[in-house]
Amino acid sequence: AVDSVRQTGSTMKPIGAYALAIEYQYLNYSSGLYDDYVFMMPDEDKPGQLKEWPRNYVGAGIYSQVAVPLVHAVKRSLNTCAVRALKMVGVDASYDFLVNSLHITSLTEDDKDYGPLALGSMTHGISPLEMAAAYAIFGNGGKYTTPHCYTTVEDSSGEIILEKKVNSVQAISSQTAYIMNRVMTQVLNSADGRGTGQGLATNRMESLGKTGTTSDDKDHWFMGLTPYYVTASWLGYDDPATLTVRHYATHPPTVAWRKVMNVSQRDLEYKSFDVPNGIVVRDFCVDTGMLANDNCPTREKGYYTEDNMPDVCQSH
């Protein structure tokens, strides 16, 4: 949990691509991202030939070739959309944010690329501890706090003999953190049932998160948040080997997280996440990602800031 580093798969998308895309106002909660391959890459299995990249993990890698609202791209964990978001942010800005704002220590210069920063295929990986600390920003108003297991140690007379230095800094705005928070609730509680962690929300308590799976199913992750806890859950072998459990309805890290949270929060008072000033709630058109008008056939609730809202839908 502290020392082992493993590739993170799609749990990288919120911290490596989407949060900064919203923070920099390249995207908003419902911005459309085109679901199709982004690059042609050398095919290592067929020397001299190119292949479409990235492929989507879900849906047998098929591209829908339509614009997908950001919130739907996250809940369905579409690789294509995450790479497009990272293209807007830029790999240098993403890498700098992960290393200098979220204090991830295991990235290398070779990880300044779309695969590592958007899809979690980095050289070494990240420890569950550092992933938990990074995800805490989405439940803590955008603040990053040094992970620690003690604050002070005192002797028998009450004199402090050890004191942990804990820093807390604003990594992203509280508004961006809350918008990403609302985006990731859809992973567990989607109205259309397409969230990759659908049906695995905790009892009694508001909850959200992001699933992650690496190449050849060697690592399964779930990053979960409630108003009380942020948790990194990982499943895999010490010596990486393919895991046999693929179906998300039985996704073991997510199931384990839910069971642990249900016990640990059983006697806690109900809480919800704080809503920062400046959040605007409006319905958006699911077809276009724009603000819904009276004629839009399908609409959902969206979360925005006044200076980063879509225009009103003109297609209906």
Coordinates of C-alpha atoms in Angstrom, one line a residue:
A1 CA 0.0 0.0 0.0
V2 CA 2.9 2.4 0.7
D3 CA 5.9 1.1 -1.2
S4 CA 4.5 -0.9 -4.2
V5 CA 3.9 1.0 -7.4
R6 CA 1.6 -0.4 -10.1
Q7 CA 0.2 1.0 -13.3
T8 CA -3.1 2.8 -12.6
G9 CA -5.2 2.3 -15.7
S10 CA -8.2 4.6 -16.0
T11 CA -7.9 5.9 -12.5
M12 CA -5.4 8.3 -14.1
K13 CA -8.0 10.0 -16.2
P14 CA -9.5 12.4 -13.5
I15 CA -6.1 13.5 -12.2
G16 CA -4.1 13.4 -15.4
A17 CA -6.5 14.8 -17.9
Y18 CA -10.0 15.9 -16.9
A19 CA -9.4 18.0 -13.8
L20 CA -7.0 20.4 -15.5
A21 CA -9.1 20.5 -18.6
I22 CA -12.0 21.9 -16.5
E23 CA -9.7 24.0 -14.4
Y24 CA -8.2 25.7 -17.5
Q25 CA -11.7 26.0 -19.0
Y26 CA -11.0 23.9 -22.1
L27 CA -13.9 21.8 -21.1
N28 CA -16.9 21.8 -18.8
Y29 CA -19.1 19.1 -17.2
S30 CA -21.0 18.3 -20.4
S31 CA -18.5 19.3 -23.1
G32 CA -18.7 17.0 -26.1
L33 CA -15.6 14.8 -26.7
Y34 CA -15.4 12.8 -30.0
D35 CA -15.3 9.1 -29.4
D36 CA -12.8 8.0 -32.1
Y37 CA -9.1 7.1 -32.3
V38 CA -6.8 10.1 -31.9
F39 CA -3.5 8.9 -33.4
M40 CA -2.1 6.3 -35.8
M41 CA 0.7 4.4 -33.9
P42 CA 3.2 1.8 -34.9
D43 CA 1.7 -1.7 -34.4
E44 CA 4.2 -3.7 -32.4
D45 CA 2.5 -7.0 -33.4
K46 CA 2.7 -6.1 -37.1
P47 CA 6.1 -4.5 -37.9
G48 CA 5.8 -1.7 -40.5
Q49 CA 2.1 -1.2 -40.0
L50 CA 0.1 1.3 -38.1
K51 CA -2.8 0.9 -35.8
E52 CA -5.5 3.2 -34.4
W53 CA -4.9 4.5 -30.9
P54 CA -6.2 4.5 -28.3
R55 CA -8.7 1.7 -28.2
N56 CA -11.6 1.7 -25.7
Y57 CA -11.5 -1.0 -23.0
V58 CA -15.2 -1.3 -22.9
G59 CA -17.4 -2.2 -25.8
A60 CA -14.8 -4.4 -27.4
G61 CA -12.8 -1.3 -28.4
I62 CA -15.5 0.0 -30.8
Y63 CA -15.7 3.7 -31.5
S64 CA -19.1 5.3 -31.5
Q65 CA -17.8 8.2 -33.6
V66 CA -20.1 10.7 -31.9
A67 CA -19.4 13.5 -29.4
V68 CA -19.9 12.2 -25.9
P69 CA -20.6 14.6 -23.0
L70 CA -17.6 14.6 -20.6
V71 CA -19.6 13.2 -17.7
H72 CA -20.6 10.2 -19.8
A73 CA -17.0 9.7 -21.1
V74 CA -15.8 9.4 -17.5
K75 CA -18.6 7.1 -16.3
R76 CA -18.1 4.8 -19.3
S77 CA -14.3 5.2 -19.1
L78 CA -13.8 6.0 -22.7
N79 CA -10.0 6.1 -23.5
T80 CA -10.5 8.2 -26.6
C81 CA -12.1 11.1 -24.8
A82 CA -9.5 11.1 -22.0
V83 CA -6.7 11.4 -24.6
R84 CA -8.5 14.2 -26.3
A85 CA -8.9 16.0 -23.0
L86 CA -5.2 15.6 -22.3
K87 CA -4.3 17.0 -25.8
M88 CA -6.0 20.2 -24.8
V89 CA -4.2 20.4 -21.4
G90 CA -0.8 19.3 -22.8
V91 CA 1.5 16.6 -21.5
D92 CA 3.9 19.1 -19.9
A93 CA 1.2 20.8 -17.9
S94 CA -0.3 17.4 -16.8
Y95 CA 3.1 16.0 -15.8
D96 CA 3.9 19.2 -13.8
F97 CA 0.6 19.1 -12.0
L98 CA 1.0 15.4 -11.0
V99 CA 4.6 15.8 -9.8
N100 CA 4.6 19.3 -8.3
S101 CA 1.0 19.7 -7.1
L102 CA -0.1 16.1 -6.3
H103 CA 3.5 15.1 -5.3
I104 CA 3.5 11.8 -7.2
T105 CA 7.1 10.6 -6.9
S106 CA 7.3 7.6 -9.2
L107 CA 6.8 9.2 -12.6
T108 CA 9.7 9.5 -14.9
E109 CA 10.6 11.8 -17.9
D110 CA 9.5 8.9 -20.2
D111 CA 6.0 9.3 -18.7
K112 CA 5.5 12.6 -20.4
D113 CA 3.2 11.1 -23.0
Y114 CA -0.5 10.4 -23.6
G115 CA -0.6 6.8 -22.6
P116 CA 1.0 7.3 -19.1
L117 CA -0.8 10.5 -18.2
A118 CA -4.3 9.8 -19.6
L119 CA -4.5 6.1 -19.5
G120 CA -2.1 5.1 -16.7
S121 CA 0.4 3.1 -18.7
M122 CA 3.4 4.7 -17.0
T123 CA 6.9 3.2 -16.7
H124 CA 6.6 2.1 -13.1
G125 CA 3.2 3.0 -11.6
I126 CA 2.0 4.8 -8.5
S127 CA 1.5 3.6 -5.0
P128 CA -2.0 3.3 -3.5
L129 CA -1.0 5.8 -0.8
E130 CA 0.0 8.5 -3.4
M131 CA -3.2 7.8 -5.4
A132 CA -5.4 8.2 -2.3
A133 CA -3.6 11.5 -1.5
A134 CA -4.1 12.7 -5.0
Y135 CA -7.8 11.9 -5.1
A136 CA -8.4 13.6 -1.8
I137 CA -8.5 16.9 -3.7
F138 CA -12.0 15.9 -5.1
G139 CA -13.5 15.7 -1.6
N140 CA -11.5 18.3 0.1
G141 CA -12.3 21.5 -1.8
G142 CA -9.3 21.1 -4.2
K143 CA -6.7 21.0 -1.4
Y144 CA -3.8 18.5 -1.4
T145 CA -2.6 17.5 2.0
T146 CA 0.6 15.6 2.7
P147 CA -0.4 12.0 3.5
H148 CA 0.6 11.1 7.1
C149 CA -0.1 8.4 9.7
Y150 CA 0.6 10.5 12.8
T151 CA 0.7 14.2 13.8
T152 CA 2.7 14.2 17.0
V153 CA 4.3 11.8 19.5
E154 CA 4.5 12.9 23.1
D155 CA 6.4 11.5 26.1
S156 CA 4.9 10.7 29.5
S157 CA 4.9 14.3 30.6
G158 CA 3.2 15.5 27.5
E159 CA 6.2 17.0 25.8
I160 CA 6.2 16.6 22.0
I161 CA 9.2 14.6 20.9
L162 CA 8.1 14.1 17.2
E163 CA 6.0 16.2 15.1
K164 CA 5.0 15.5 11.5
K165 CA 5.3 18.3 9.0
V166 CA 2.0 18.3 7.1
N167 CA 1.5 20.8 4.2
S168 CA -1.9 21.6 2.7
V169 CA -2.0 23.5 -0.6
Q170 CA -4.7 24.5 -3.1
A171 CA -4.1 22.2 -6.1
I172 CA -7.2 23.1 -8.1
S173 CA -10.1 25.4 -7.4
S174 CA -12.8 24.3 -5.0
Q175 CA -15.3 24.7 -8.0
T176 CA -13.3 22.4 -10.3
A177 CA -12.9 19.9 -7.4
Y178 CA -16.7 19.8 -6.9
I179 CA -17.5 19.6 -10.6
M180 CA -15.2 16.6 -10.9
N181 CA -16.8 15.2 -7.7
R182 CA -20.2 15.4 -9.4
V183 CA -18.8 13.8 -12.6
M184 CA -17.6 10.8 -10.7
T185 CA -20.8 10.2 -8.9
Q186 CA -22.1 9.0 -12.2
V187 CA -19.6 6.1 -12.2
L188 CA -21.6 4.5 -9.3
N189 CA -25.0 6.1 -9.8
S190 CA -25.8 6.6 -13.4
A191 CA -29.4 6.9 -14.6
D192 CA -28.7 4.9 -17.7
G193 CA -26.8 2.1 -15.9
R194 CA -23.7 2.6 -17.9
G195 CA -21.3 3.6 -15.1
T196 CA -18.3 1.2 -14.8
G197 CA -19.0 0.9 -11.0
Q198 CA -22.8 0.9 -11.4
G199 CA -24.7 -0.3 -8.4
L200 CA -21.7 -0.3 -6.0
A201 CA -22.3 2.9 -4.2
T202 CA -22.1 2.7 -0.4
N203 CA -25.2 2.5 1.9
R204 CA -26.5 5.6 3.6
M205 CA -23.6 7.9 2.4
E206 CA -23.0 9.9 -0.7
S207 CA -20.2 8.2 -2.7
L208 CA -18.3 8.5 -6.0
G209 CA -15.2 7.1 -7.6
K210 CA -13.3 5.8 -10.6
T211 CA -12.5 2.3 -11.8
G212 CA -9.3 1.4 -13.5
T213 CA -8.0 -1.6 -15.4
T214 CA -4.5 -2.1 -17.0
S215 CA -3.5 -3.9 -20.1
D216 CA -4.1 -7.7 -20.1
D217 CA -6.1 -7.2 -16.8
K218 CA -3.0 -7.3 -14.6
D219 CA -4.2 -4.6 -12.3
H220 CA -7.7 -3.6 -11.2
W221 CA -8.2 -0.4 -9.2
F222 CA -11.0 1.6 -7.6
M223 CA -10.6 5.0 -6.2
G224 CA -13.5 5.8 -3.9
L225 CA -14.7 8.9 -2.0
T226 CA -17.3 9.6 0.6
P227 CA -17.6 12.8 2.8
Y228 CA -15.5 10.9 5.4
Y229 CA -12.9 8.9 3.5
V230 CA -10.8 8.6 0.3
T231 CA -9.7 5.1 -0.4
A232 CA -7.4 3.4 -3.0
S233 CA -8.3 -0.2 -3.6
W234 CA -6.1 -2.4 -5.8
L235 CA -6.2 -6.0 -6.9
G236 CA -3.4 -7.9 -8.5
Y237 CA -0.5 -10.3 -8.2
D238 CA 2.9 -9.5 -6.8
D239 CA 4.3 -10.8 -10.0
P240 CA 1.9 -9.3 -12.6
A241 CA -0.4 -11.8 -14.1
T242 CA -3.8 -11.6 -15.9
L243 CA -6.8 -11.5 -13.5
T244 CA -9.7 -13.6 -14.4
V245 CA -12.5 -11.3 -13.1
R246 CA -13.4 -8.9 -15.8
H247 CA -17.1 -8.1 -15.4
Y248 CA -17.6 -4.8 -13.6
A249 CA -20.6 -6.0 -11.7
T250 CA -18.2 -8.2 -9.8
H251 CA -15.2 -5.8 -10.0
P252 CA -13.4 -7.0 -6.8
P253 CA -11.7 -3.7 -5.8
T254 CA -15.0 -1.8 -6.1
V255 CA -16.9 -4.5 -4.2
A256 CA -14.3 -4.6 -1.5
W257 CA -14.4 -0.8 -1.1
R258 CA -18.2 -0.8 -0.8
K259 CA -18.1 -3.5 1.9
V260 CA -15.4 -1.8 3.9
M261 CA -17.2 1.6 3.7
N262 CA -20.5 0.1 4.7
V263 CA -18.9 -1.2 7.9
S264 CA -16.7 1.8 8.7
Q265 CA -19.4 4.3 8.1
R266 CA -22.3 2.3 9.7
D267 CA -22.5 4.5 12.8
L268 CA -21.4 7.8 11.3
E269 CA -23.7 10.7 10.9
Y270 CA -24.9 11.3 7.3
K271 CA -22.9 13.9 5.5
S272 CA -22.9 15.2 1.9
F273 CA -20.1 17.0 0.2
D274 CA -19.8 20.8 0.7
V275 CA -21.0 22.9 -2.3
P276 CA -18.6 25.8 -2.9
N277 CA -19.7 29.2 -3.9
G278 CA -19.9 29.8 -7.6
I279 CA -21.4 26.5 -8.7
V280 CA -24.3 26.8 -11.2
V281 CA -26.7 23.9 -11.7
R282 CA -28.4 23.7 -15.1
D283 CA -30.0 21.0 -17.3
F284 CA -28.0 20.0 -20.4
C285 CA -29.0 18.3 -23.6
V286 CA -27.6 14.8 -23.6
D287 CA -27.4 14.8 -27.4
T288 CA -25.3 18.0 -27.7
G289 CA -23.8 18.7 -24.3
M290 CA -25.2 22.2 -24.5
L291 CA -27.7 23.8 -22.1
A292 CA -31.1 22.3 -22.7
N293 CA -34.0 24.2 -24.2
D294 CA -37.6 23.3 -24.0
N295 CA -37.4 21.1 -27.1
C296 CA -34.4 18.9 -26.1
P297 CA -35.7 15.3 -25.8
T298 CA -33.2 14.0 -23.2
R299 CA -31.7 16.2 -20.5
E300 CA -29.6 15.7 -17.3
K301 CA -28.5 17.9 -14.5
G302 CA -25.1 19.6 -15.0
Y303 CA -22.7 21.5 -12.8
Y304 CA -20.8 24.5 -14.0
T305 CA -19.3 27.9 -13.1
E306 CA -20.7 31.1 -14.4
D307 CA -17.6 31.8 -16.6
N308 CA -17.5 28.3 -18.0
M309 CA -20.9 27.3 -19.2
P310 CA -22.0 25.9 -22.6
D311 CA -24.3 27.8 -24.9
V312 CA -27.9 26.9 -25.3
C313 CA -28.6 24.0 -27.6
Q314 CA -29.5 25.0 -31.1
S315 CA -30.1 21.5 -32.5
H316 CA -33.6 21.0 -31.1

